[in-house]
mmCIF file of C-alpha atoms and ligand atoms in Angstrom:
data_model
loop_
_atom_site.group_PDB
_atom_site.id
_atom_site.type_symbol
_atom_site.label_atom_id
_atom_site.label_comp_id
_atom_site.label_asym_id
_atom_site.label_seq_id
_atom_site.Cartn_x
_atom_site.Cartn_y
_atom_site.Cartn_z
ATOM 1 C CA MET A 1 12.084 -0.274 57.304
ATOM 2 C CA HIS A 2 15.491 0.712 56.284
ATOM 3 C CA PRO A 3 16.668 3.952 57.828
ATOM 4 C CA ALA A 4 17.652 4.662 54.001
ATOM 5 C CA ILE A 5 14.345 4.436 53.041
ATOM 6 C CA PRO A 6 12.586 8.046 53.292
ATOM 7 C CA HIS A 7 16.523 9.314 51.115
ATOM 8 C CA LEU A 8 15.348 6.815 48.592
ATOM 9 C CA ILE A 9 11.959 8.007 48.719
ATOM 10 C CA GLU A 10 12.923 11.794 48.200
ATOM 11 C CA LEU A 11 14.923 9.785 45.235
ATOM 12 C CA GLN A 12 13.102 8.371 43.330
ATOM 13 C CA ARG A 13 10.991 12.107 43.107
ATOM 14 C CA VAL A 14 13.970 13.997 42.523
ATOM 15 C CA ASP A 15 14.991 11.340 39.933
ATOM 16 C CA HIS A 16 11.352 11.159 38.276
ATOM 17 C CA GLN A 17 11.737 14.985 37.863
ATOM 18 C CA ILE A 18 15.293 15.151 36.276
ATOM 19 C CA ALA A 19 13.544 12.244 33.606
ATOM 20 C CA LEU A 20 10.694 14.854 32.908
ATOM 21 C CA LEU A 21 12.906 17.715 32.811
ATOM 22 C CA ARG A 22 15.223 15.561 30.466
ATOM 23 C CA SER A 23 12.837 14.336 27.824
ATOM 24 C CA GLU A 24 10.579 18.175 27.972
ATOM 25 C CA LEU A 25 14.149 19.290 27.122
ATOM 26 C CA GLU A 26 14.635 16.262 24.468
ATOM 27 C CA SER A 27 11.367 17.390 22.718
ATOM 28 C CA LEU A 28 12.226 20.884 21.566
ATOM 29 C CA PRO A 29 14.289 20.342 19.429
ATOM 30 C CA LYS A 30 11.577 18.532 17.422
ATOM 31 C CA ARG A 31 8.887 21.238 18.049
ATOM 32 C CA LEU A 32 11.628 23.867 16.425
ATOM 33 C CA ARG A 33 11.478 21.284 13.228
ATOM 34 C CA GLU A 34 7.816 21.200 13.130
ATOM 35 C CA ALA A 35 8.187 25.192 13.549
ATOM 36 C CA ASP A 36 10.520 25.217 10.347
ATOM 37 C CA THR A 37 8.352 22.942 8.486
ATOM 38 C CA LYS A 38 4.981 25.250 8.449
ATOM 39 C CA LEU A 39 7.928 28.133 7.156
ATOM 40 C CA THR A 40 8.831 25.171 3.982
ATOM 41 C CA GLY A 41 5.058 24.737 3.171
ATOM 42 C CA ALA A 42 4.562 28.489 3.483
ATOM 43 C CA ARG A 43 7.479 29.130 0.894
ATOM 44 C CA ALA A 44 6.073 26.329 -1.086
ATOM 45 C CA GLU A 45 2.970 28.225 -1.817
ATOM 46 C CA VAL A 46 4.943 31.151 -2.586
ATOM 47 C CA ALA A 47 6.801 29.574 -5.354
ATOM 48 C CA THR A 48 3.630 27.511 -6.399
ATOM 49 C CA ALA A 49 1.737 30.638 -7.034
ATOM 50 C CA LYS A 50 5.022 33.107 -8.398
ATOM 51 C CA GLU A 51 5.459 29.973 -11.022
ATOM 52 C CA ALA A 52 1.418 30.025 -12.186
ATOM 53 C CA LEU A 53 1.881 33.816 -12.580
ATOM 54 C CA THR A 54 5.113 33.678 -14.756
ATOM 55 C CA LYS A 55 3.274 30.521 -17.063
ATOM 56 C CA ILE A 56 0.643 32.854 -17.547
ATOM 57 C CA ASN A 57 1.868 36.218 -18.181
ATOM 58 C CA SER A 58 3.675 34.392 -20.932
ATOM 59 C CA GLU A 59 0.464 33.048 -22.277
ATOM 60 C CA ARG A 60 -0.614 36.445 -22.079
ATOM 61 C CA LYS A 61 2.733 37.756 -23.964
ATOM 62 C CA LYS A 62 1.838 34.616 -26.951
ATOM 63 C CA PHE A 63 -2.162 36.095 -27.101
ATOM 64 C CA GLU A 64 -0.691 39.794 -27.698
ATOM 65 C CA PHE A 65 1.786 38.835 -30.356
ATOM 66 C CA GLU A 66 -0.602 36.459 -32.161
ATOM 67 C CA GLY A 67 -3.345 39.745 -31.640
ATOM 68 C CA GLN A 68 -1.001 41.953 -33.227
ATOM 69 C CA GLU A 69 -0.024 39.567 -36.147
ATOM 70 C CA TRP A 70 -3.886 39.060 -36.736
ATOM 71 C CA LYS A 71 -4.054 42.831 -36.780
ATOM 72 C CA ASP A 72 -1.405 43.670 -39.016
ATOM 73 C CA ARG A 73 -2.296 40.867 -41.560
ATOM 74 C CA ALA A 74 -5.479 42.413 -41.591
ATOM 75 C CA GLY A 75 -3.606 45.762 -42.780
ATOM 76 C CA LYS A 76 -2.176 44.456 -44.849
ATOM 77 C CA TYR A 77 -4.824 43.187 -47.101
ATOM 78 C CA ARG A 78 -6.747 46.573 -47.319
ATOM 79 C CA ASP A 79 -3.919 48.070 -48.000
ATOM 80 C CA GLN A 80 -3.692 45.253 -51.554
ATOM 81 C CA SER A 81 -7.104 45.564 -52.064
ATOM 82 C CA GLY A 82 -6.871 49.436 -53.489
ATOM 83 C CA ALA A 83 -4.772 48.014 -56.135
ATOM 84 C CA VAL A 84 -6.542 44.478 -56.842
ATOM 85 C CA LYS A 85 -7.761 44.745 -60.457
ATOM 86 C CA THR A 86 -10.767 41.577 -60.693
ATOM 87 C CA ASN A 87 -13.414 42.325 -58.513
ATOM 88 C CA GLU A 88 -12.262 37.886 -57.469
ATOM 89 C CA ALA A 89 -8.813 39.439 -55.955
ATOM 90 C CA TYR A 90 -11.145 41.771 -54.222
ATOM 91 C CA ARG A 91 -13.510 39.254 -52.646
ATOM 92 C CA ALA A 92 -10.565 36.598 -52.509
ATOM 93 C CA LEU A 93 -9.105 39.522 -50.378
ATOM 94 C CA GLN A 94 -12.288 40.431 -48.443
ATOM 95 C CA HIS A 95 -12.599 36.913 -47.012
ATOM 96 C CA GLU A 96 -8.942 37.594 -45.710
ATOM 97 C CA ILE A 97 -9.698 40.562 -44.173
ATOM 98 C CA ALA A 98 -12.972 39.077 -42.767
ATOM 99 C CA ASN A 99 -10.754 36.264 -41.276
ATOM 100 C CA ALA A 100 -7.818 38.101 -39.632
ATOM 101 C CA GLU A 101 -10.530 40.426 -37.535
ATOM 102 C CA ALA A 102 -12.528 37.092 -36.421
ATOM 103 C CA GLU A 103 -8.901 36.126 -35.486
ATOM 104 C CA LEU A 104 -7.868 39.410 -34.513
ATOM 105 C CA GLY A 105 -11.150 39.174 -32.247
ATOM 106 C CA LYS A 106 -10.379 35.559 -30.841
ATOM 107 C CA ALA A 107 -7.022 36.407 -29.970
ATOM 108 C CA GLU A 108 -8.534 39.561 -27.881
ATOM 109 C CA ASP A 109 -10.939 37.602 -26.117
ATOM 110 C CA ARG A 110 -7.644 35.279 -24.756
ATOM 111 C CA GLN A 111 -6.092 38.110 -24.083
ATOM 112 C CA LEU A 112 -9.066 39.436 -22.009
ATOM 113 C CA GLU A 113 -9.602 36.212 -20.894
ATOM 114 C CA VAL A 114 -5.676 35.574 -19.744
ATOM 115 C CA MET A 115 -5.812 39.440 -18.425
ATOM 116 C CA ILE A 116 -8.409 38.583 -15.795
ATOM 117 C CA LYS A 117 -6.802 34.836 -14.729
ATOM 118 C CA ALA A 118 -2.968 36.899 -14.451
ATOM 119 C CA GLU A 119 -4.842 39.401 -12.123
ATOM 120 C CA GLU A 120 -6.304 36.591 -9.910
ATOM 121 C CA ALA A 121 -2.575 35.046 -10.124
ATOM 122 C CA GLU A 122 -1.323 38.403 -8.727
ATOM 123 C CA ARG A 123 -3.852 38.400 -5.546
ATOM 124 C CA ARG A 124 -2.569 34.978 -4.875
ATOM 125 C CA VAL A 125 1.189 35.653 -5.077
ATOM 126 C CA LYS A 126 0.362 38.609 -2.616
ATOM 127 C CA LEU A 127 -1.663 36.513 -0.524
ATOM 128 C CA ALA A 128 0.987 33.570 -0.184
ATOM 129 C CA GLU A 129 3.677 36.728 0.460
ATOM 130 C CA GLU A 130 1.253 37.583 3.312
ATOM 131 C CA ARG A 131 1.311 33.955 4.763
ATOM 132 C CA LEU A 132 4.845 33.640 4.169
ATOM 133 C CA LYS A 133 5.615 37.136 6.062
ATOM 134 C CA GLU A 134 3.620 35.949 8.807
ATOM 135 C CA ALA A 135 4.386 32.003 9.129
ATOM 136 C CA GLU A 136 8.340 33.699 9.034
ATOM 137 C CA GLN A 137 6.870 36.380 12.315
ATOM 138 C CA SER A 138 5.234 33.203 14.148
ATOM 139 C CA LEU A 139 8.436 31.374 13.995
ATOM 140 C CA ALA A 140 10.907 33.686 15.191
ATOM 141 C CA ALA A 141 7.791 33.882 17.841
ATOM 142 C CA GLU A 142 7.870 29.949 18.635
ATOM 143 C CA LYS A 143 11.491 30.021 18.093
ATOM 144 C CA LYS A 144 12.173 32.078 21.109
ATOM 145 C CA GLU A 145 9.663 30.801 23.331
ATOM 146 C CA ILE A 146 11.530 27.239 22.335
ATOM 147 C CA GLU A 147 14.799 28.867 23.353
ATOM 148 C CA ALA A 148 13.037 29.931 26.755
ATOM 149 C CA GLN A 149 11.586 27.272 27.877
ATOM 150 C CA ALA A 150 15.148 25.452 26.799
ATOM 151 C CA SER A 151 16.868 27.388 29.086
ATOM 152 C CA ASP A 152 14.282 27.075 31.773
ATOM 153 C CA LEU A 153 14.304 23.736 31.678
ATOM 154 C CA LYS A 154 18.021 23.625 32.038
ATOM 155 C CA LYS A 155 18.083 25.829 34.974
ATOM 156 C CA LYS A 156 15.584 23.006 36.814
ATOM 157 C CA LEU A 157 17.738 20.609 35.275
ATOM 158 C CA GLU A 158 20.627 21.665 37.189
ATOM 159 C CA ALA A 159 18.774 22.268 40.298
ATOM 160 C CA ALA A 160 17.726 18.958 40.570
ATOM 161 C CA THR A 161 20.815 17.363 39.464
ATOM 162 C CA ALA A 162 22.199 19.371 42.699
ATOM 163 C CA GLU A 163 19.465 18.615 44.275
ATOM 164 C CA ARG A 164 19.921 15.228 44.200
ATOM 165 C CA GLU A 165 23.324 14.721 44.700
ATOM 166 C CA LYS A 166 22.680 16.019 48.530
ATOM 167 C CA ILE A 167 19.707 13.643 48.493
ATOM 168 C CA VAL A 168 21.953 10.219 47.910
ATOM 169 C CA ALA A 169 25.185 11.532 49.385
ATOM 170 C CA PRO A 170 23.588 10.003 52.835
ATOM 171 C CA VAL A 171 22.621 6.437 51.083
ATOM 172 C CA PRO A 172 24.856 3.706 51.795
ATOM 173 C CA GLU A 173 26.362 2.310 48.453
ATOM 174 C CA ASP A 174 24.934 -1.242 48.403
ATOM 175 C CA LEU A 175 21.288 0.862 48.291
ATOM 176 C CA ARG A 176 21.993 2.720 45.979
ATOM 177 C CA ASP A 177 23.710 0.015 43.371
ATOM 178 C CA LEU A 178 20.092 -1.613 43.906
ATOM 179 C CA TYR A 179 17.909 1.635 43.677
ATOM 180 C CA ALA A 180 19.945 2.597 40.369
ATOM 181 C CA ARG A 181 19.616 -1.369 39.323
ATOM 182 C CA ILE A 182 16.207 -2.111 39.442
ATOM 183 C CA ALA A 183 15.411 1.685 38.406
ATOM 184 C CA LYS A 184 17.436 1.080 35.231
ATOM 185 C CA ARG A 185 15.740 -1.884 34.126
ATOM 186 C CA ARG A 186 12.356 -0.589 35.245
ATOM 187 C CA GLY A 187 12.059 2.611 33.247
ATOM 188 C CA GLY A 188 13.082 5.158 36.278
ATOM 189 C CA THR A 189 11.216 3.438 39.367
ATOM 190 C CA ALA A 190 12.882 2.001 41.575
ATOM 191 C CA MET A 191 10.958 2.476 44.333
ATOM 192 C CA ALA A 192 6.871 1.128 45.286
ATOM 193 C CA LEU A 193 3.757 2.732 48.053
ATOM 194 C CA VAL A 194 2.349 -0.379 49.939
ATOM 195 C CA ARG A 195 -1.137 0.958 50.561
ATOM 196 C CA ASP A 196 -3.927 -1.130 52.183
ATOM 197 C CA GLU A 197 -1.179 -4.019 51.830
ATOM 198 C CA GLN A 198 -0.534 -4.140 48.430
ATOM 199 C CA CYS A 199 2.171 -3.366 46.261
ATOM 200 C CA ARG A 200 1.203 -0.208 44.044
ATOM 201 C CA GLY A 201 3.803 -1.330 41.381
ATOM 202 C CA CYS A 202 2.209 -3.664 40.169
ATOM 203 C CA GLY A 203 -1.076 -4.593 42.635
ATOM 204 C CA LEU A 204 0.223 -8.202 44.390
ATOM 205 C CA ARG A 205 -0.544 -8.231 47.893
ATOM 206 C CA VAL A 206 2.404 -7.516 50.328
ATOM 207 C CA LEU A 207 1.980 -9.294 53.629
ATOM 208 C CA PRO A 208 1.317 -8.172 56.743
ATOM 209 C CA HIS A 209 3.790 -8.709 58.522
ATOM 210 C CA ILE A 210 6.084 -7.507 56.185
ATOM 211 C CA VAL A 211 3.455 -3.820 56.142
ATOM 212 C CA GLN A 212 4.488 -3.952 59.980
ATOM 213 C CA GLU A 213 8.537 -4.311 59.087
ATOM 214 C CA LEU A 214 7.954 -1.178 57.166
ATOM 215 C CA ARG A 215 6.035 0.216 59.987
ATOM 216 C CA SER A 216 8.302 -0.100 61.937
ATOM 217 C CA GLU A 217 10.536 2.669 62.770
ATOM 218 C CA THR A 218 13.581 0.329 64.077
ATOM 219 C CA SER A 219 14.032 -2.222 61.460
ATOM 220 C CA GLU A 220 16.348 -2.251 59.714
ATOM 221 C CA GLU A 221 15.773 -4.602 56.556
ATOM 222 C CA VAL A 222 14.770 -3.368 53.119
ATOM 223 C CA TYR A 223 11.919 -4.803 51.749
ATOM 224 C CA ARG A 224 11.385 -5.847 47.384
ATOM 225 C CA CYS A 225 7.999 -7.009 46.117
ATOM 226 C CA GLU A 226 7.954 -10.647 45.184
ATOM 227 C CA SER A 227 6.824 -9.539 42.116
ATOM 228 C CA CYS A 228 7.954 -6.704 40.366
ATOM 229 C CA GLY A 229 10.751 -6.141 42.309
ATOM 230 C CA LEU A 230 10.225 -2.540 43.641
ATOM 231 C CA ILE A 231 11.654 -1.777 46.820
ATOM 232 C CA LEU A 232 8.735 -1.144 49.492
ATOM 233 C CA TYR A 233 8.080 1.652 51.679
ATOM 234 C CA THR A 234 4.980 2.689 53.584
ATOM 235 C CA LEU A 235 3.857 6.253 54.229
ATOM 236 C CA GLU A 236 2.165 5.568 57.399
ATOM 237 C CA PRO A 237 4.218 6.664 59.701
ATOM 238 C CA ILE A 238 5.718 9.272 57.489
ATOM 239 C CA PRO A 239 9.125 8.396 56.677
ATOM 240 C CA TYR A 240 11.452 11.159 57.793
ATOM 241 C CA ALA A 241 15.090 11.590 56.583
ATOM 242 C CA LYS A 242 17.649 12.270 59.231
ATOM 243 C CA SER A 243 19.713 14.875 57.804
ATOM 244 C CA THR A 244 23.331 15.453 58.615
ATOM 245 C CA ASP A 245 22.781 18.040 61.042
ATOM 246 C CA GLY A 246 20.148 15.618 62.957
ATOM 247 C CA SER A 247 16.888 17.452 62.465
ATOM 248 C CA ALA A 248 14.335 14.987 60.696
ATOM 249 C CA ASN A 249 12.390 16.280 57.708
ATOM 250 C CA ALA A 250 9.819 15.065 56.452
ATOM 251 C CA ALA A 251 10.535 13.337 52.655
ATOM 252 C CA THR A 252 7.712 14.239 50.235
ATOM 253 C CA PRO A 253 5.490 11.554 49.647
ATOM 254 C CA ALA A 254 7.364 10.540 46.641
ATOM 255 C CA SER A 255 5.277 9.807 43.155
ATOM 256 C CA THR A 256 4.123 5.857 42.879
ATOM 257 C CA ALA A 257 3.885 6.232 39.136
HETATM 258 ZN ZN1 LIG B 301 5.739 -5.149 43.269
#
């Protein structure tokens, strides 16, 4: 195979790594937004619970006021009953008193009901506030974790980018361009492993004489798959990238994804 192929295999490996790191980095803001959404939900629950409590408390005041009114009215009729002249007027007043007391009883029952409801609503507010507090704490922890991940990913990305520069340095300009063109078209992948006489990029059979050429250490040709267009390479024998100081380094078997 062409002597630059081992470098391209390495380049492919580091480019896949860079792409993965980038997509991980890009996913972080979304995770932050999702975490914020959880907080928004918890805040809304507190607001709803408080609103319900306010409503119940104003109902309670209304029933208290009504009860007081019936109580006052019953008292007023009782005062009047001492001064009435006729039995008929007395009976009428007694009737009014009984009615006011019955209404007072109803208002007191309603007050009691509404008090129980108010206690329940208060418990709900408390619970919602506790949940909000928990959500705030977990969001703070999650944000911290996401920030740590972001800084870790950025460091790895910087390292990978620096590594890429070193890897690409010995690759001739025309091959760099070819690699870049194919990678751009094929979602970041420009290289395809040939195994069992088959292109692992698309599955097409690779002709035996091409496999032979790929394996030959003296060949200077670059072969591309007739079907998917990826640059072909084999891992038998293991491709060695000649580094600038003349020593040979085994290329890491590149991903064929
Ligand atoms: Zn192919």
